[in-house]
PDB file of N, CA and C and ligand atoms in Angstrom:
ATOM      1  N   MET A   1     109.730  73.276 101.626  1.00 43.00           N
ATOM      2  CA  MET A   1     109.634  73.557 103.058  1.00 43.00           C
ATOM      3  C   MET A   1     110.623  72.884 103.821  1.00 43.00           C
ATOM      4  N   ARG A   2     111.194  73.737 104.638  1.00 45.00           N
ATOM      5  CA  ARG A   2     112.210  73.198 105.607  1.00 45.00           C
ATOM      6  C   ARG A   2     111.454  72.746 106.772  1.00 45.00           C
ATOM      7  N   LEU A   3     112.036  71.689 107.487  1.00 42.00           N
ATOM      8  CA  LEU A   3     111.272  71.381 108.689  1.00 42.00           C
ATOM      9  C   LEU A   3     111.419  72.177 109.918  1.00 42.00           C
ATOM     10  N   THR A   4     112.685  72.891 109.909  1.00 55.00           N
ATOM     11  CA  THR A   4     112.863  73.849 110.968  1.00 55.00           C
ATOM     12  C   THR A   4     112.315  75.212 110.616  1.00 55.00           C
ATOM     13  N   ARG A   5     111.746  75.857 111.514  1.00 65.00           N
ATOM     14  CA  ARG A   5     111.286  77.189 111.235  1.00 65.00           C
ATOM     15  C   ARG A   5     112.454  78.129 110.955  1.00 65.00           C
ATOM     16  N   THR A   6     112.404  79.092 110.170  1.00 82.00           N
ATOM     17  CA  THR A   6     113.460  79.925 109.953  1.00 82.00           C
ATOM     18  C   THR A   6     113.110  81.258 110.667  1.00 82.00           C
ATOM     19  N   ALA A   7     114.168  81.700 111.409  1.00 92.00           N
ATOM     20  CA  ALA A   7     113.980  82.865 112.099  1.00 92.00           C
ATOM     21  C   ALA A   7     114.124  84.152 111.131  1.00 92.00           C
ATOM     22  N   ALA A   8     113.259  85.071 111.420  1.00 95.00           N
ATOM     23  CA  ALA A   8     113.325  86.289 110.645  1.00 95.00           C
ATOM     24  C   ALA A   8     113.832  87.370 111.606  1.00 95.00           C
ATOM     25  N   VAL A   9     113.784  88.568 111.007  1.00 96.00           N
ATOM     26  CA  VAL A   9     114.492  89.668 111.759  1.00 96.00           C
ATOM     27  C   VAL A   9     113.515  90.626 112.384  1.00 96.00           C
ATOM     28  N   ALA A  10     113.858  90.972 113.531  1.00 97.00           N
ATOM     29  CA  ALA A  10     113.158  92.118 114.245  1.00 97.00           C
ATOM     30  C   ALA A  10     114.232  93.231 114.596  1.00 97.00           C
ATOM     31  N   ALA A  11     113.941  94.436 114.194  1.00 97.00           N
ATOM     32  CA  ALA A  11     115.038  95.447 114.364  1.00 97.00           C
ATOM     33  C   ALA A  11     114.458  96.812 114.981  1.00 97.00           C
ATOM     34  N   SER A  12     115.421  97.419 115.568  1.00 97.00           N
ATOM     35  CA  SER A  12     114.953  98.690 116.259  1.00 97.00           C
ATOM     36  C   SER A  12     114.526  99.859 115.279  1.00 97.00           C
ATOM     37  N   SER A  13     115.078  99.738 114.062  1.00 96.00           N
ATOM     38  CA  SER A  13     114.617 100.753 113.121  1.00 96.00           C
ATOM     39  C   SER A  13     114.562 100.139 111.728  1.00 96.00           C
ATOM     40  N   GLU A  14     114.137 100.903 110.702  1.00 95.00           N
ATOM     41  CA  GLU A  14     114.035 100.351 109.401  1.00 95.00           C
ATOM     42  C   GLU A  14     114.423 101.415 108.416  1.00 95.00           C
ATOM     43  N   VAL A  15     114.844 101.040 107.231  1.00 93.00           N
ATOM     44  CA  VAL A  15     115.291 101.722 106.193  1.00 93.00           C
ATOM     45  C   VAL A  15     114.558 101.232 104.985  1.00 93.00           C
ATOM     46  N   ALA A  16     114.485 102.087 104.016  1.00 90.00           N
ATOM     47  CA  ALA A  16     113.800 101.748 102.683  1.00 90.00           C
ATOM     48  C   ALA A  16     114.862 101.238 101.693  1.00 90.00           C
ATOM     49  N   GLY A  17     114.781 100.082 101.166  1.00 82.00           N
ATOM     50  CA  GLY A  17     115.760  99.597 100.243  1.00 82.00           C
ATOM     51  C   GLY A  17     115.579 100.185  98.950  1.00 82.00           C
ATOM     52  N   ASP A  18     116.482  99.778  98.069  1.00 82.00           N
ATOM     53  CA  ASP A  18     116.567 100.413  96.629  1.00 82.00           C
ATOM     54  C   ASP A  18     115.146 100.042  95.971  1.00 82.00           C
ATOM     55  N   ASP A  19     114.626  98.899  96.287  1.00 86.00           N
ATOM     56  CA  ASP A  19     113.393  98.481  95.561  1.00 86.00           C
ATOM     57  C   ASP A  19     112.160  98.860  96.450  1.00 86.00           C
ATOM     58  N   GLY A  20     112.386  99.576  97.504  1.00 88.00           N
ATOM     59  CA  GLY A  20     111.209  99.943  98.330  1.00 88.00           C
ATOM     60  C   GLY A  20     110.793  99.171  99.320  1.00 88.00           C
ATOM     61  N   VAL A  21     111.482  97.921  99.380  1.00 89.00           N
ATOM     62  CA  VAL A  21     111.366  96.837 100.391  1.00 89.00           C
ATOM     63  C   VAL A  21     111.964  97.376 101.782  1.00 89.00           C
ATOM     64  N   ARG A  22     111.270  97.350 102.743  1.00 91.00           N
ATOM     65  CA  ARG A  22     111.796  97.672 104.093  1.00 91.00           C
ATOM     66  C   ARG A  22     112.993  96.677 104.382  1.00 91.00           C
ATOM     67  N   GLN A  23     114.040  97.384 104.911  1.00 93.00           N
ATOM     68  CA  GLN A  23     115.154  96.589 105.445  1.00 93.00           C
ATOM     69  C   GLN A  23     115.447  96.870 106.777  1.00 93.00           C
ATOM     70  N   PRO A  24     115.812  95.982 107.595  1.00 95.00           N
ATOM     71  CA  PRO A  24     116.120  96.273 109.117  1.00 95.00           C
ATOM     72  C   PRO A  24     117.387  97.152 109.224  1.00 95.00           C
ATOM     73  N   GLY A  25     117.292  97.969 110.329  1.00 95.00           N
ATOM     74  CA  GLY A  25     118.284  98.977 110.680  1.00 95.00           C
ATOM     75  C   GLY A  25     118.472  98.986 112.113  1.00 95.00           C
ATOM     76  N   GLY A  26     119.496  99.588 112.596  1.00 95.00           N
ATOM     77  CA  GLY A  26     119.746  99.666 114.092  1.00 95.00           C
ATOM     78  C   GLY A  26     120.181  98.381 114.717  1.00 95.00           C
ATOM     79  N   GLU A  27     119.433  98.069 115.706  1.00 95.00           N
ATOM     80  CA  GLU A  27     119.820  96.715 116.314  1.00 95.00           C
ATOM     81  C   GLU A  27     118.963  95.592 115.878  1.00 95.00           C
ATOM     82  N   VAL A  28     119.521  94.511 115.370  1.00 96.00           N
ATOM     83  CA  VAL A  28     118.578  93.492 114.851  1.00 96.00           C
ATOM     84  C   VAL A  28     118.577  92.307 115.790  1.00 96.00           C
ATOM     85  N   HIS A  29     117.497  91.710 115.887  1.00 97.00           N
ATOM     86  CA  HIS A  29     117.319  90.442 116.668  1.00 97.00           C
ATOM     87  C   HIS A  29     116.718  89.378 115.716  1.00 97.00           C
ATOM     88  N   ALA A  30     116.824  88.200 116.224  1.00 96.00           N
ATOM     89  CA  ALA A  30     116.139  86.870 115.642  1.00 96.00           C
ATOM     90  C   ALA A  30     114.693  86.888 116.112  1.00 96.00           C
ATOM     91  N   TRP A  31     113.907  86.601 115.199  1.00 95.00           N
ATOM     92  CA  TRP A  31     112.412  86.409 115.637  1.00 95.00           C
ATOM     93  C   TRP A  31     111.744  85.354 114.913  1.00 95.00           C
ATOM     94  N   LEU A  32     110.961  84.464 115.530  1.00 93.00           N
ATOM     95  CA  LEU A  32     110.177  83.457 114.890  1.00 93.00           C
ATOM     96  C   LEU A  32     108.929  84.129 114.523  1.00 93.00           C
ATOM     97  N   PRO A  33     108.486  84.116 113.235  1.00 91.00           N
ATOM     98  CA  PRO A  33     107.098  84.709 112.980  1.00 91.00           C
ATOM     99  C   PRO A  33     106.103  83.891 113.703  1.00 91.00           C
ATOM    100  N   GLY A  34     105.121  84.576 114.266  1.00 91.00           N
ATOM    101  CA  GLY A  34     104.078  84.026 114.996  1.00 91.00           C
ATOM    102  C   GLY A  34     104.171  84.251 116.442  1.00 91.00           C
ATOM    103  N   GLN A  35     105.519  84.579 116.970  1.00 93.00           N
ATOM    104  CA  GLN A  35     105.771  84.794 118.261  1.00 93.00           C
ATOM    105  C   GLN A  35     105.806  86.199 118.491  1.00 93.00           C
ATOM    106  N   ASN A  36     105.502  86.518 119.919  1.00 93.00           N
ATOM    107  CA  ASN A  36     105.510  87.940 120.201  1.00 93.00           C
ATOM    108  C   ASN A  36     106.775  88.442 120.932  1.00 93.00           C
ATOM    109  N   GLN A  37     107.862  87.473 120.824  1.00 95.00           N
ATOM    110  CA  GLN A  37     109.104  88.062 121.414  1.00 95.00           C
ATOM    111  C   GLN A  37     110.319  87.587 120.620  1.00 95.00           C
ATOM    112  N   THR A  38     111.523  88.120 120.668  1.00 96.00           N
ATOM    113  CA  THR A  38     112.665  87.695 120.024  1.00 96.00           C
ATOM    114  C   THR A  38     113.118  86.435 120.671  1.00 96.00           C
ATOM    115  N   LEU A  39     114.306  85.857 119.952  1.00 94.00           N
ATOM    116  CA  LEU A  39     114.787  84.681 120.491  1.00 94.00           C
ATOM    117  C   LEU A  39     115.475  84.909 121.703  1.00 94.00           C
ATOM    118  N   CYS A  40     115.999  86.055 122.048  1.00 96.00           N
ATOM    119  CA  CYS A  40     116.617  86.478 123.249  1.00 96.00           C
ATOM    120  C   CYS A  40     115.571  86.845 124.314  1.00 96.00           C
ATOM    121  N   GLY A  41     114.384  86.774 123.978  1.00 96.00           N
ATOM    122  CA  GLY A  41     113.313  87.011 125.020  1.00 96.00           C
ATOM    123  C   GLY A  41     112.745  88.322 125.104  1.00 96.00           C
ATOM    124  N   LEU A  42     113.101  89.226 124.177  1.00 96.00           N
ATOM    125  CA  LEU A  42     112.653  90.651 124.273  1.00 96.00           C
ATOM    126  C   LEU A  42     111.182  90.712 123.793  1.00 96.00           C
ATOM    127  N   PRO A  43     110.165  91.156 124.511  1.00 96.00           N
ATOM    128  CA  PRO A  43     108.892  91.365 124.002  1.00 96.00           C
ATOM    129  C   PRO A  43     108.916  92.466 122.895  1.00 96.00           C
ATOM    130  N   LEU A  44     108.134  92.097 121.705  1.00 95.00           N
ATOM    131  CA  LEU A  44     108.207  92.930 120.564  1.00 95.00           C
ATOM    132  C   LEU A  44     107.364  94.188 120.877  1.00 95.00           C
ATOM    133  N   SER A  45     106.425  94.023 121.607  1.00 90.00           N
ATOM    134  CA  SER A  45     105.468  95.230 121.724  1.00 90.00           C
ATOM    135  C   SER A  45     106.109  96.256 122.735  1.00 90.00           C
ATOM    136  N   ARG A  46     106.718  95.790 123.810  1.00 93.00           N
ATOM    137  CA  ARG A  46     107.295  96.744 124.740  1.00 93.00           C
ATOM    138  C   ARG A  46     108.461  97.405 124.284  1.00 93.00           C
ATOM    139  N   THR A  47     109.230  96.624 123.536  1.00 93.00           N
ATOM    140  CA  THR A  47     110.500  97.234 122.945  1.00 93.00           C
ATOM    141  C   THR A  47     110.379  97.870 121.655  1.00 93.00           C
ATOM    142  N   ARG A  48     109.205  97.981 121.081  1.00 92.00           N
ATOM    143  CA  ARG A  48     108.937  98.526 119.821  1.00 92.00           C
ATOM    144  C   ARG A  48     109.783  98.178 118.725  1.00 92.00           C
ATOM    145  N   LEU A  49     110.162  96.845 118.799  1.00 96.00           N
ATOM    146  CA  LEU A  49     110.834  96.292 117.646  1.00 96.00           C
ATOM    147  C   LEU A  49     109.993  96.163 116.413  1.00 96.00           C
ATOM    148  N   ARG A  50     110.510  96.453 115.255  1.00 95.00           N
ATOM    149  CA  ARG A  50     109.827  96.330 114.038  1.00 95.00           C
ATOM    150  C   ARG A  50     110.154  94.907 113.473  1.00 95.00           C
ATOM    151  N   ARG A  51     109.037  94.331 112.906  1.00 96.00           N
ATOM    152  CA  ARG A  51     109.032  93.079 112.530  1.00 96.00           C
ATOM    153  C   ARG A  51     109.504  92.929 110.889  1.00 96.00           C
ATOM    154  N   PHE A  52     110.388  91.949 110.486  1.00 95.00           N
ATOM    155  CA  PHE A  52     110.662  91.794 109.169  1.00 95.00           C
ATOM    156  C   PHE A  52     110.561  90.448 108.712  1.00 95.00           C
ATOM    157  N   PRO A  53     109.246  89.979 108.494  1.00 93.00           N
ATOM    158  CA  PRO A  53     108.986  88.634 108.282  1.00 93.00           C
ATOM    159  C   PRO A  53     109.532  88.141 106.907  1.00 93.00           C
ATOM    160  N   HIS A  54     109.834  89.179 105.962  1.00 92.00           N
ATOM    161  CA  HIS A  54     110.321  88.891 104.777  1.00 92.00           C
ATOM    162  C   HIS A  54     111.874  88.769 104.697  1.00 92.00           C
ATOM    163  N   VAL A  55     112.448  89.140 105.826  1.00 92.00           N
ATOM    164  CA  VAL A  55     113.928  89.182 105.953  1.00 92.00           C
ATOM    165  C   VAL A  55     114.339  88.016 106.874  1.00 92.00           C
ATOM    166  N   PRO A  56     115.017  86.981 106.407  1.00 92.00           N
ATOM    167  CA  PRO A  56     115.519  85.937 107.264  1.00 92.00           C
ATOM    168  C   PRO A  56     116.727  86.312 108.105  1.00 92.00           C
ATOM    169  N   PHE A  57     116.838  85.820 109.289  1.00 93.00           N
ATOM    170  CA  PHE A  57     117.987  86.154 110.129  1.00 93.00           C
ATOM    171  C   PHE A  57     119.161  85.302 109.797  1.00 93.00           C
ATOM    172  N   ASP A  58     119.915  85.902 108.699  1.00 88.00           N
ATOM    173  CA  ASP A  58     120.952  85.251 108.124  1.00 88.00           C
ATOM    174  C   ASP A  58     122.373  85.755 108.619  1.00 88.00           C
ATOM    175  N   TYR A  59     122.380  86.537 109.696  1.00 86.00           N
ATOM    176  CA  TYR A  59     123.606  87.069 110.107  1.00 86.00           C
ATOM    177  C   TYR A  59     124.473  86.030 110.794  1.00 86.00           C
ATOM    178  N   SER A  60     125.745  86.357 110.783  1.00 81.00           N
ATOM    179  CA  SER A  60     126.595  85.475 111.648  1.00 81.00           C
ATOM    180  C   SER A  60     127.590  86.295 112.309  1.00 81.00           C
ATOM    181  N   ALA A  61     128.211  85.679 113.300  1.00 77.00           N
ATOM    182  CA  ALA A  61     129.048  86.423 114.191  1.00 77.00           C
ATOM    183  C   ALA A  61     130.280  86.971 113.478  1.00 77.00           C
ATOM    184  N   THR A  62     130.606  86.448 112.360  1.00 80.00           N
ATOM    185  CA  THR A  62     131.798  86.998 111.479  1.00 80.00           C
ATOM    186  C   THR A  62     131.348  88.039 110.563  1.00 80.00           C
ATOM    187  N   ASP A  63     129.994  88.478 110.536  1.00 80.00           N
ATOM    188  CA  ASP A  63     129.791  89.424 109.699  1.00 80.00           C
ATOM    189  C   ASP A  63     130.489  90.783 109.984  1.00 80.00           C
ATOM    190  N   GLN A  64     130.942  91.496 109.078  1.00 80.00           N
ATOM    191  CA  GLN A  64     131.596  92.828 109.379  1.00 80.00           C
ATOM    192  C   GLN A  64     130.571  93.902 108.985  1.00 80.00           C
ATOM    193  N   LEU A  65     130.203  94.715 110.033  1.00 80.00           N
ATOM    194  CA  LEU A  65     129.298  95.787 109.671  1.00 80.00           C
ATOM    195  C   LEU A  65     130.051  97.062 109.457  1.00 80.00           C
ATOM    196  N   THR A  66     129.822  97.796 108.472  1.00 83.00           N
ATOM    197  CA  THR A  66     130.446  98.959 108.050  1.00 83.00           C
ATOM    198  C   THR A  66     129.415 100.013 108.316  1.00 83.00           C
ATOM    199  N   GLY A  67     130.071 101.338 108.203  1.00 81.00           N
ATOM    200  CA  GLY A  67     129.304 102.596 108.373  1.00 81.00           C
ATOM    201  C   GLY A  67     128.152 102.702 107.382  1.00 81.00           C
ATOM    202  N   ALA A  68     128.370 102.040 106.206  1.00 83.00           N
ATOM    203  CA  ALA A  68     127.225 102.179 105.163  1.00 83.00           C
ATOM    204  C   ALA A  68     126.182 101.171 105.492  1.00 83.00           C
ATOM    205  N   ASP A  69     126.343 100.343 106.405  1.00 86.00           N
ATOM    206  CA  ASP A  69     125.291  99.367 106.707  1.00 86.00           C
ATOM    207  C   ASP A  69     124.291 100.018 107.708  1.00 86.00           C
ATOM    208  N   PRO A  70     122.939  99.833 107.311  1.00 90.00           N
ATOM    209  CA  PRO A  70     121.995 100.459 108.201  1.00 90.00           C
ATOM    210  C   PRO A  70     121.998  99.521 109.561  1.00 90.00           C
ATOM    211  N   VAL A  71     122.493  98.347 109.550  1.00 92.00           N
ATOM    212  CA  VAL A  71     122.443  97.667 110.834  1.00 92.00           C
ATOM    213  C   VAL A  71     123.605  98.043 111.677  1.00 92.00           C
ATOM    214  N   GLY A  72     123.420  98.395 112.827  1.00 91.00           N
ATOM    215  CA  GLY A  72     124.503  98.809 113.623  1.00 91.00           C
ATOM    216  C   GLY A  72     124.957  97.782 114.655  1.00 91.00           C
ATOM    217  N   ARG A  73     124.056  96.982 114.986  1.00 93.00           N
ATOM    218  CA  ARG A  73     124.462  95.866 116.052  1.00 93.00           C
ATOM    219  C   ARG A  73     123.549  94.701 115.763  1.00 93.00           C
ATOM    220  N   ILE A  74     124.152  93.528 115.930  1.00 93.00           N
ATOM    221  CA  ILE A  74     123.578  92.227 115.809  1.00 93.00           C
ATOM    222  C   ILE A  74     123.437  91.599 117.256  1.00 93.00           C
ATOM    223  N   CYS A  75     122.269  91.374 117.725  1.00 94.00           N
ATOM    224  CA  CYS A  75     122.234  90.840 119.139  1.00 94.00           C
ATOM    225  C   CYS A  75     123.013  89.581 119.234  1.00 94.00           C
ATOM    226  N   PRO A  76     123.964  89.436 120.114  1.00 93.00           N
ATOM    227  CA  PRO A  76     124.771  88.247 120.260  1.00 93.00           C
ATOM    228  C   PRO A  76     124.002  87.119 120.912  1.00 93.00           C
ATOM    229  N   ARG A  77     122.956  87.504 121.613  1.00 94.00           N
ATOM    230  CA  ARG A  77     122.232  86.333 122.256  1.00 94.00           C
ATOM    231  C   ARG A  77     121.266  85.701 121.202  1.00 94.00           C
ATOM    232  N   CYS A  78     120.812  86.459 120.261  1.00 93.00           N
ATOM    233  CA  CYS A  78     119.930  85.947 119.184  1.00 93.00           C
ATOM    234  C   CYS A  78     120.875  85.260 118.206  1.00 93.00           C
ATOM    235  N   LEU A  79     122.155  85.707 118.001  1.00 92.00           N
ATOM    236  CA  LEU A  79     122.977  84.946 117.159  1.00 92.00           C
ATOM    237  C   LEU A  79     123.167  83.598 117.679  1.00 92.00           C
ATOM    238  N   ALA A  80     123.448  83.567 118.993  1.00 90.00           N
ATOM    239  CA  ALA A  80     123.822  82.176 119.630  1.00 90.00           C
ATOM    240  C   ALA A  80     122.531  81.387 119.582  1.00 90.00           C
ATOM    241  N   ALA A  81     121.390  82.037 119.761  1.00 89.00           N
ATOM    242  CA  ALA A  81     120.168  81.167 119.784  1.00 89.00           C
ATOM    243  C   ALA A  81     119.701  80.754 118.434  1.00 89.00           C
ATOM    244  N   ALA A  82     119.958  81.504 117.326  1.00 86.00           N
ATOM    245  CA  ALA A  82     119.640  81.122 115.987  1.00 86.00           C
ATOM    246  C   ALA A  82     120.724  80.135 115.539  1.00 86.00           C
ATOM    247  N   GLY A  83     121.952  80.324 115.964  1.00 75.00           N
ATOM    248  CA  GLY A  83     122.982  79.497 115.363  1.00 75.00           C
ATOM    249  C   GLY A  83     122.805  78.105 116.021  1.00 75.00           C
ATOM    250  N   GLY A  84     122.271  78.045 117.201  1.00 51.00           N
ATOM    251  CA  GLY A  84     122.244  76.715 117.885  1.00 51.00           C
ATOM    252  C   GLY A  84     121.083  75.907 117.393  1.00 51.00           C
ATOM    253  N   ARG A  85     120.209  76.522 116.665  1.00 44.00           N
ATOM    254  CA  ARG A  85     119.092  75.821 116.048  1.00 44.00           C
ATOM    255  C   ARG A  85     119.435  75.010 114.963  1.00 44.00           C
ATOM    256  N   GLY A  86     119.258  73.611 114.913  1.00 41.00           N
ATOM    257  CA  GLY A  86     119.497  72.787 113.722  1.00 41.00           C
ATOM    258  C   GLY A  86     120.893  72.558 113.617  1.00 41.00           C
ATOM    259  N   GLY A  87     121.764  73.182 114.334  1.00 43.00           N
ATOM    260  CA  GLY A  87     123.268  72.912 114.283  1.00 43.00           C
ATOM    261  C   GLY A  87     123.843  73.158 112.961  1.00 43.00           C
ATOM    262  N   ARG A  88     123.123  73.971 112.208  1.00 45.00           N
ATOM    263  CA  ARG A  88     123.787  74.185 110.794  1.00 45.00           C
ATOM    264  C   ARG A  88     124.192  75.770 110.842  1.00 45.00           C
ATOM    265  N   ARG A  89     125.456  75.863 110.337  1.00 46.00           N
ATOM    266  CA  ARG A  89     125.870  77.290 110.312  1.00 46.00           C
ATOM    267  C   ARG A  89     126.004  77.867 108.962  1.00 46.00           C
ATOM    268  N   ARG A  90     125.585  78.996 108.573  1.00 48.00           N
ATOM    269  CA  ARG A  90     125.746  79.384 107.322  1.00 48.00           C
ATOM    270  C   ARG A  90     127.145  79.830 107.043  1.00 48.00           C
ATOM    271  N   GLN A  91     127.613  79.749 105.948  1.00 46.00           N
ATOM    272  CA  GLN A  91     128.975  80.015 105.661  1.00 46.00           C
ATOM    273  C   GLN A  91     129.081  81.467 105.074  1.00 46.00           C
ATOM    274  N   SER A  92     128.078  81.850 104.540  1.00 48.00           N
ATOM    275  CA  SER A  92     128.016  83.179 103.913  1.00 48.00           C
ATOM    276  C   SER A  92     126.689  83.828 104.003  1.00 48.00           C
ATOM    277  N   TRP A  93     126.575  85.110 103.914  1.00 50.00           N
ATOM    278  CA  TRP A  93     125.466  85.874 104.092  1.00 50.00           C
ATOM    279  C   TRP A  93     125.095  86.538 102.753  1.00 50.00           C
ATOM    280  N   ASP A  94     124.119  86.151 102.098  1.00 51.00           N
ATOM    281  CA  ASP A  94     123.634  86.861 100.901  1.00 51.00           C
ATOM    282  C   ASP A  94     122.877  88.126 101.251  1.00 51.00           C
ATOM    283  N   ARG A  95     123.552  89.225 100.823  1.00 52.00           N
ATOM    284  CA  ARG A  95     122.920  90.423 101.188  1.00 52.00           C
ATOM    285  C   ARG A  95     121.681  90.664 100.166  1.00 52.00           C
ATOM    286  N   HIS A  96     120.723  91.208 100.654  1.00 57.00           N
ATOM    287  CA  HIS A  96     119.463  91.383  99.935  1.00 57.00           C
ATOM    288  C   HIS A  96     119.507  92.750  99.338  1.00 57.00           C
ATOM    289  N   SER A  97     120.203  93.764  99.972  1.00 56.00           N
ATOM    290  CA  SER A  97     120.294  95.001  99.381  1.00 56.00           C
ATOM    291  C   SER A  97     121.678  95.381  98.845  1.00 56.00           C
ATOM    292  N   PRO A  98     121.806  95.499  97.599  1.00 54.00           N
ATOM    293  CA  PRO A  98     123.163  95.701  97.015  1.00 54.00           C
ATOM    294  C   PRO A  98     123.545  97.202  97.293  1.00 54.00           C
ATOM    295  N   ARG A  99     124.847  97.358  97.522  1.00 54.00           N
ATOM    296  CA  ARG A  99     125.266  98.646  97.763  1.00 54.00           C
ATOM    297  C   ARG A  99     125.277  99.621  96.621  1.00 54.00           C
ATOM    298  N   PRO A 100     124.913 100.849  96.787  1.00 58.00           N
ATOM    299  CA  PRO A 100     124.876 101.861  95.685  1.00 58.00           C
ATOM    300  C   PRO A 100     126.186 102.063  95.046  1.00 58.00           C
TER     301      PRO A 100
HETATM  302 ZN1  LIG B   1     118.162  89.593 120.672  1.00 62.33          ZN
END
């Protein structure tokens, strides 16, 4: 167990991964499980963001999104908020869904 809580993903849409596990799509935000709003302050209920407690918010500002990516936009405010926590920055992002 890590001492700091890991932010999960809340996204505006979802896609089914190869293994049937939901993956976030559309606009993604960081969300701490148990809270009812994103790190940037959007209320989940009013914005209809879907929660992905099984998907850690491991995005970084240097991630390159392609047309094949279901994720269209990463919230910059959530990136800043998540990156500021703990002061540790990930160097790479392990993709959970391999490309076909
Ligand atoms: Zn956000």
